[in-house]
PDB file of C-alpha atoms in Angstrom:
ATOM      1  CA  MET A   1     -19.735  -4.066  -1.900  1.00  0.00           C
ATOM      2  CA  ARG A   2     -16.938  -1.595  -1.399  1.00  0.00           C
ATOM      3  CA  GLY A   3     -17.597   2.060  -2.524  1.00  0.00           C
ATOM      4  CA  GLN A   4     -15.394   4.017  -4.796  1.00  0.00           C
ATOM      5  CA  ILE A   5     -11.856   3.874  -4.057  1.00  0.00           C
ATOM      6  CA  ASP A   6     -10.147   7.296  -3.892  1.00  0.00           C
ATOM      7  CA  GLU A   7      -6.979   7.263  -5.517  1.00  0.00           C
ATOM      8  CA  ARG A   8      -5.121   9.395  -3.086  1.00  0.00           C
ATOM      9  CA  TYR A   9      -6.531   8.276   0.242  1.00  0.00           C
ATOM     10  CA  GLU A  10      -7.265   4.794   0.058  1.00  0.00           C
ATOM     11  CA  TYR A  11      -5.576   3.227  -3.031  1.00  0.00           C
ATOM     12  CA  GLN A  12      -2.299   5.036  -2.696  1.00  0.00           C
ATOM     13  CA  ARG A  13      -2.317   4.686   1.077  1.00  0.00           C
ATOM     14  CA  GLU A  14      -3.095   0.744   0.820  1.00  0.00           C
ATOM     15  CA  ILE A  15       0.262   0.573  -1.417  1.00  0.00           C
ATOM     16  CA  ILE A  16       2.264   2.413   0.991  1.00  0.00           C
ATOM     17  CA  ASP A  17       1.563   0.690   3.825  1.00  0.00           C
ATOM     18  CA  HIS A  18       1.954  -2.719   1.978  1.00  0.00           C
ATOM     19  CA  LEU A  19       5.361  -1.482   0.946  1.00  0.00           C
ATOM     20  CA  VAL A  20       6.181  -0.052   4.595  1.00  0.00           C
ATOM     21  CA  ASN A  21       4.496  -3.028   6.697  1.00  0.00           C
ATOM     22  CA  GLU A  22       5.250  -6.191   4.592  1.00  0.00           C
ATOM     23  CA  ASN A  23       8.271  -5.187   2.589  1.00  0.00           C
ATOM     24  CA  GLY A  24      10.354  -3.192   5.088  1.00  0.00           C
ATOM     25  CA  TYR A  25      10.272   0.099   3.103  1.00  0.00           C
ATOM     26  CA  VAL A  26      10.708   3.406   4.849  1.00  0.00           C
ATOM     27  CA  GLU A  27       7.822   6.035   4.214  1.00  0.00           C
ATOM     28  CA  ARG A  28       9.377   9.469   3.566  1.00  0.00           C
ATOM     29  CA  SER A  29       7.941  13.027   3.252  1.00  0.00           C
ATOM     30  CA  HIS A  30       8.031  14.624   0.158  1.00  0.00           C
ATOM     31  CA  ARG A  31       9.733  17.416   1.912  1.00  0.00           C
ATOM     32  CA  ASN A  32      12.814  15.328   1.794  1.00  0.00           C
ATOM     33  CA  PHE A  33      12.953  15.087  -2.025  1.00  0.00           C
ATOM     34  CA  ASP A  34      15.681  17.108  -3.785  1.00  0.00           C
ATOM     35  CA  LYS A  35      14.234  18.241  -7.176  1.00  0.00           C
ATOM     36  CA  ASN A  36      17.560  19.013  -8.402  1.00  0.00           C
ATOM     37  CA  TYR A  37      19.225  15.783  -8.104  1.00  0.00           C
ATOM     38  CA  ALA A  38      16.026  13.425  -7.849  1.00  0.00           C
ATOM     39  CA  LEU A  39      16.976  12.039  -4.392  1.00  0.00           C
ATOM     40  CA  ASP A  40      16.758  11.751  -0.739  1.00  0.00           C
ATOM     41  CA  ARG A  41      20.083  13.080   0.428  1.00  0.00           C
ATOM     42  CA  GLU A  42      19.518  12.252   3.865  1.00  0.00           C
ATOM     43  CA  LEU A  43      18.537   8.395   3.164  1.00  0.00           C
ATOM     44  CA  LEU A  44      21.848   8.449   0.604  1.00  0.00           C
ATOM     45  CA  LEU A  45      24.133   9.864   3.491  1.00  0.00           C
ATOM     46  CA  GLU A  46      22.649   7.345   5.819  1.00  0.00           C
ATOM     47  CA  PHE A  47      22.979   4.356   3.782  1.00  0.00           C
ATOM     48  CA  LEU A  48      26.761   5.582   3.021  1.00  0.00           C
ATOM     49  CA  LYS A  49      27.464   5.972   6.841  1.00  0.00           C
ATOM     50  CA  ASP A  50      26.089   2.618   7.692  1.00  0.00           C
ATOM     51  CA  THR A  51      27.913   0.779   4.868  1.00  0.00           C
ATOM     52  CA  GLN A  52      31.000   2.631   4.339  1.00  0.00           C
ATOM     53  CA  PRO A  53      31.970   4.442   7.385  1.00  0.00           C
ATOM     54  CA  ASP A  54      36.047   4.258   6.974  1.00  0.00           C
ATOM     55  CA  ILE A  55      35.782   5.826   3.353  1.00  0.00           C
ATOM     56  CA  LEU A  56      33.563   8.508   4.451  1.00  0.00           C
ATOM     57  CA  GLU A  57      35.745   9.270   7.214  1.00  0.00           C
ATOM     58  CA  GLU A  58      38.951   9.331   4.694  1.00  0.00           C
ATOM     59  CA  LEU A  59      36.826  11.518   2.497  1.00  0.00           C
ATOM     60  CA  SER A  60      35.730  13.984   5.058  1.00  0.00           C
ATOM     61  CA  LYS A  61      39.164  14.552   6.151  1.00  0.00           C
ATOM     62  CA  ILE A  62      39.944  15.737   2.464  1.00  0.00           C
ATOM     63  CA  PHE A  63      36.807  17.571   2.049  1.00  0.00           C
ATOM     64  CA  GLY A  64      35.553  18.508   5.277  1.00  0.00           C
ATOM     65  CA  ASP A  65      32.294  20.323   5.408  1.00  0.00           C
ATOM     66  CA  ASP A  66      31.921  19.889   1.516  1.00  0.00           C
ATOM     67  CA  LEU A  67      31.732  16.328   1.664  1.00  0.00           C
ATOM     68  CA  GLU A  68      27.817  16.090   1.241  1.00  0.00           C
ATOM     69  CA  GLU A  69      27.971  18.173  -1.881  1.00  0.00           C
ATOM     70  CA  THR A  70      31.209  16.881  -3.312  1.00  0.00           C
ATOM     71  CA  ILE A  71      29.553  13.476  -3.197  1.00  0.00           C
ATOM     72  CA  ILE A  72      26.021  14.394  -4.731  1.00  0.00           C
ATOM     73  CA  ASN A  73      27.970  16.482  -7.377  1.00  0.00           C
ATOM     74  CA  THR A  74      30.178  13.582  -8.218  1.00  0.00           C
ATOM     75  CA  ILE A  75      27.323  11.391  -8.260  1.00  0.00           C
ATOM     76  CA  ASN A  76      25.176  13.670 -10.673  1.00  0.00           C
ATOM     77  CA  ASN A  77      27.856  14.324 -12.778  1.00  0.00           C
ATOM     78  CA  PHE A  78      28.383  10.846 -13.766  1.00  0.00           C
ATOM     79  CA  VAL A  79      24.486  10.272 -14.127  1.00  0.00           C
ATOM     80  CA  VAL A  80      23.938  13.143 -16.436  1.00  0.00           C
ATOM     81  CA  SER A  81      27.117  12.434 -18.496  1.00  0.00           C
ATOM     82  CA  LYS A  82      26.866  10.893 -22.009  1.00  0.00           C
ATOM     83  CA  LYS A  83      28.366   7.566 -20.787  1.00  0.00           C
ATOM     84  CA  GLY A  84      26.613   7.848 -17.577  1.00  0.00           C
ATOM     85  CA  SER A  85      23.346   6.898 -16.078  1.00  0.00           C
ATOM     86  CA  LEU A  86      21.611   6.295 -13.100  1.00  0.00           C
ATOM     87  CA  LEU A  87      21.557   2.460 -13.533  1.00  0.00           C
ATOM     88  CA  SER A  88      25.303   2.583 -14.366  1.00  0.00           C
ATOM     89  CA  VAL A  89      26.065   4.567 -11.041  1.00  0.00           C
ATOM     90  CA  LEU A  90      23.903   2.009  -8.879  1.00  0.00           C
ATOM     91  CA  LYS A  91      25.594  -0.995 -10.626  1.00  0.00           C
ATOM     92  CA  HIS A  92      28.949   0.175 -10.209  1.00  0.00           C
ATOM     93  CA  GLY A  93      29.450   2.935  -7.662  1.00  0.00           C
ATOM     94  CA  VAL A  94      31.463   6.221  -8.018  1.00  0.00           C
ATOM     95  CA  ASP A  95      35.058   7.216  -7.267  1.00  0.00           C
ATOM     96  CA  ILE A  96      35.991  10.266  -5.513  1.00  0.00           C
ATOM     97  CA  ASN A  97      39.762  10.758  -4.618  1.00  0.00           C
ATOM     98  CA  ASN A  98      40.682   7.060  -5.648  1.00  0.00           C
ATOM     99  CA  LYS A  99      38.150   5.751  -2.870  1.00  0.00           C
ATOM    100  CA  HIS A 100      35.252   4.011  -4.235  1.00  0.00           C
ATOM    101  CA  LEU A 101      31.729   4.341  -3.230  1.00  0.00           C
ATOM    102  CA  THR A 102      29.302   1.596  -3.575  1.00  0.00           C
ATOM    103  CA  LEU A 103      25.617   2.936  -3.841  1.00  0.00           C
ATOM    104  CA  LEU A 104      23.771  -0.228  -4.093  1.00  0.00           C
ATOM    105  CA  TYR A 105      24.580  -3.842  -2.590  1.00  0.00           C
ATOM    106  CA  GLY A 106      23.256  -6.556  -4.799  1.00  0.00           C
ATOM    107  CA  LYS A 107      21.846 -10.036  -3.297  1.00  0.00           C
ATOM    108  CA  PRO A 108      24.658 -12.400  -3.160  1.00  0.00           C
ATOM    109  CA  ALA A 109      24.341 -15.626  -4.845  1.00  0.00           C
ATOM    110  CA  THR A 110      24.986 -17.501  -1.582  1.00  0.00           C
ATOM    111  CA  SER A 111      24.459 -16.892   2.129  1.00  0.00           C
ATOM    112  CA  PHE A 112      28.483 -18.210   2.586  1.00  0.00           C
ATOM    113  CA  ASN A 113      29.657 -14.590   3.161  1.00  0.00           C
ATOM    114  CA  PRO A 114      27.762 -13.079   6.023  1.00  0.00           C
ATOM    115  CA  GLU A 115      29.320  -9.527   5.223  1.00  0.00           C
ATOM    116  CA  LEU A 116      27.875  -9.522   1.669  1.00  0.00           C
ATOM    117  CA  SER A 117      24.396 -10.569   3.243  1.00  0.00           C
ATOM    118  CA  ARG A 118      24.663  -7.889   5.972  1.00  0.00           C
ATOM    119  CA  LEU A 119      25.683  -5.287   3.281  1.00  0.00           C
ATOM    120  CA  TYR A 120      22.781  -6.256   1.106  1.00  0.00           C
ATOM    121  CA  ASN A 121      20.322  -6.016   4.092  1.00  0.00           C
ATOM    122  CA  GLU A 122      21.632  -2.251   4.746  1.00  0.00           C
ATOM    123  CA  ASN A 123      20.039  -0.941   1.474  1.00  0.00           C
ATOM    124  CA  ILE A 124      17.230   1.139   2.038  1.00  0.00           C
ATOM    125  CA  PHE A 125      13.939   1.012  -0.068  1.00  0.00           C
ATOM    126  CA  SER A 126      11.731   3.950   0.516  1.00  0.00           C
ATOM    127  CA  VAL A 127       8.722   5.566  -0.730  1.00  0.00           C
ATOM    128  CA  MET A 128       7.156   8.930  -1.000  1.00  0.00           C
ATOM    129  CA  GLU A 129       3.864  10.230  -2.016  1.00  0.00           C
ATOM    130  CA  GLU A 130       2.713  13.398  -3.506  1.00  0.00           C
ATOM    131  CA  VAL A 131       6.202  14.454  -4.805  1.00  0.00           C
ATOM    132  CA  TYR A 132       6.526  17.598  -7.055  1.00  0.00           C
ATOM    133  CA  PRO A 133       9.306  17.093  -9.570  1.00  0.00           C
ATOM    134  CA  ASP A 134       9.737  20.671  -9.951  1.00  0.00           C
ATOM    135  CA  GLU A 135       9.198  24.264  -8.568  1.00  0.00           C
ATOM    136  CA  ALA A 136       7.307  25.384 -11.441  1.00  0.00           C
ATOM    137  CA  ASN A 137       5.041  22.710 -12.301  1.00  0.00           C
ATOM    138  CA  LYS A 138       2.193  22.135  -9.662  1.00  0.00           C
ATOM    139  CA  GLU A 139       1.807  18.539 -10.969  1.00  0.00           C
ATOM    140  CA  ARG A 140       2.510  16.024  -8.367  1.00  0.00           C
ATOM    141  CA  VAL A 141       3.516  12.452  -8.881  1.00  0.00           C
ATOM    142  CA  ASP A 142       1.566  10.207  -6.947  1.00  0.00           C
ATOM    143  CA  LEU A 143       4.099   7.703  -5.586  1.00  0.00           C
ATOM    144  CA  VAL A 144       7.810   7.415  -6.144  1.00  0.00           C
ATOM    145  CA  ILE A 145       9.967   4.411  -5.012  1.00  0.00           C
ATOM    146  CA  PHE A 146      13.730   5.055  -3.788  1.00  0.00           C
ATOM    147  CA  VAL A 147      16.761   2.893  -3.315  1.00  0.00           C
ATOM    148  CA  ASN A 148      19.393   4.313  -0.962  1.00  0.00           C
ATOM    149  CA  GLY A 149      18.025   7.750  -1.653  1.00  0.00           C
ATOM    150  CA  PHE A 150      17.652   7.513  -5.521  1.00  0.00           C
ATOM    151  CA  ALA A 151      14.573   7.835  -7.138  1.00  0.00           C
ATOM    152  CA  ILE A 152      14.226   4.778  -9.257  1.00  0.00           C
ATOM    153  CA  ILE A 153      10.395   4.531 -10.087  1.00  0.00           C
ATOM    154  CA  SER A 154       7.512   6.885 -10.217  1.00  0.00           C
ATOM    155  CA  PHE A 155       3.853   6.023 -10.232  1.00  0.00           C
ATOM    156  CA  GLU A 156       0.595   7.738 -11.375  1.00  0.00           C
ATOM    157  CA  LEU A 157      -2.428   5.858  -9.672  1.00  0.00           C
ATOM    158  CA  LYS A 158      -5.725   5.991 -11.489  1.00  0.00           C
ATOM    159  CA  SER A 159      -8.981   4.389 -10.128  1.00  0.00           C
ATOM    160  CA  ASN A 160     -11.433   2.586 -12.767  1.00  0.00           C
ATOM    161  CA  SER A 161     -14.400   3.649 -10.204  1.00  0.00           C
ATOM    162  CA  GLN A 162     -13.179   7.215 -11.043  1.00  0.00           C
ATOM    163  CA  GLY A 163     -13.428   6.743 -14.588  1.00  0.00           C
ATOM    164  CA  GLN A 164      -9.552   6.685 -15.156  1.00  0.00           C
ATOM    165  CA  ASN A 165      -7.312   3.691 -16.346  1.00  0.00           C
ATOM    166  CA  TYR A 166      -3.973   3.172 -17.158  1.00  0.00           C
ATOM    167  CA  GLU A 167      -4.262   5.096 -20.514  1.00  0.00           C
ATOM    168  CA  ASN A 168      -5.002   8.234 -18.474  1.00  0.00           C
ATOM    169  CA  ALA A 169      -1.626   7.792 -16.663  1.00  0.00           C
ATOM    170  CA  ILE A 170       0.083   7.180 -19.983  1.00  0.00           C
ATOM    171  CA  LEU A 171      -1.328  10.481 -21.481  1.00  0.00           C
ATOM    172  CA  GLN A 172      -0.584  12.427 -18.261  1.00  0.00           C
ATOM    173  CA  TYR A 173       3.084  11.322 -18.346  1.00  0.00           C
ATOM    174  CA  ARG A 174       3.316  12.203 -22.024  1.00  0.00           C
ATOM    175  CA  THR A 175       1.443  15.567 -22.153  1.00  0.00           C
ATOM    176  CA  ARG A 176       1.758  16.784 -18.525  1.00  0.00           C
ATOM    177  CA  ARG A 177       5.228  15.782 -17.373  1.00  0.00           C
ATOM    178  CA  ASN A 178       8.334  17.606 -18.366  1.00  0.00           C
ATOM    179  CA  PRO A 179      10.787  14.694 -19.452  1.00  0.00           C
ATOM    180  CA  LYS A 180      13.691  17.163 -18.754  1.00  0.00           C
ATOM    181  CA  ASP A 181      12.689  17.345 -14.872  1.00  0.00           C
ATOM    182  CA  ARG A 182      15.310  15.627 -13.020  1.00  0.00           C
ATOM    183  CA  LEU A 183      12.999  12.981 -11.542  1.00  0.00           C
ATOM    184  CA  PHE A 184      12.011  11.552 -15.162  1.00  0.00           C
ATOM    185  CA  ARG A 185      15.684  11.403 -16.320  1.00  0.00           C
ATOM    186  CA  PHE A 186      16.415   7.999 -15.234  1.00  0.00           C
TER     187      PHE A 186
END
């Protein structure tokens, strides 16, 4: 019989290893988390460079060294606008200077178009552990799942053997998480 499962070192590690080894996720350090925008800038830019190099080149000619900030601020402005959302940005992308950036490629209905299949396979799924949503709050989130650098799911893991269950996780989100933290404003 297996002993108590330690939330952080076993259960959490088992989930991360499964995502990485069985599902092709990339494990990232919490140091890559941009608290202001709830994203992993490096993976977002890697995704854009791999999938839309020509558009990035054109935008680079216009914005120069300000390209990264321009992209991130444009995305963020839409996400936090009254008519915008993270889901909408992921589904529809954003336009910058009449150039369209796709931020997520959906799975094609058929395999007839190899280019669509290739682009779908370029999506970068990643996982981070021990993510701190803001500077002031010392509460950490156990796991965060990202797609192309965007935080899309956060997890609090609880272990029955340690006297905790899903109700403790719900209570933690309701009472110790700030819903205004960028990470929780999906």
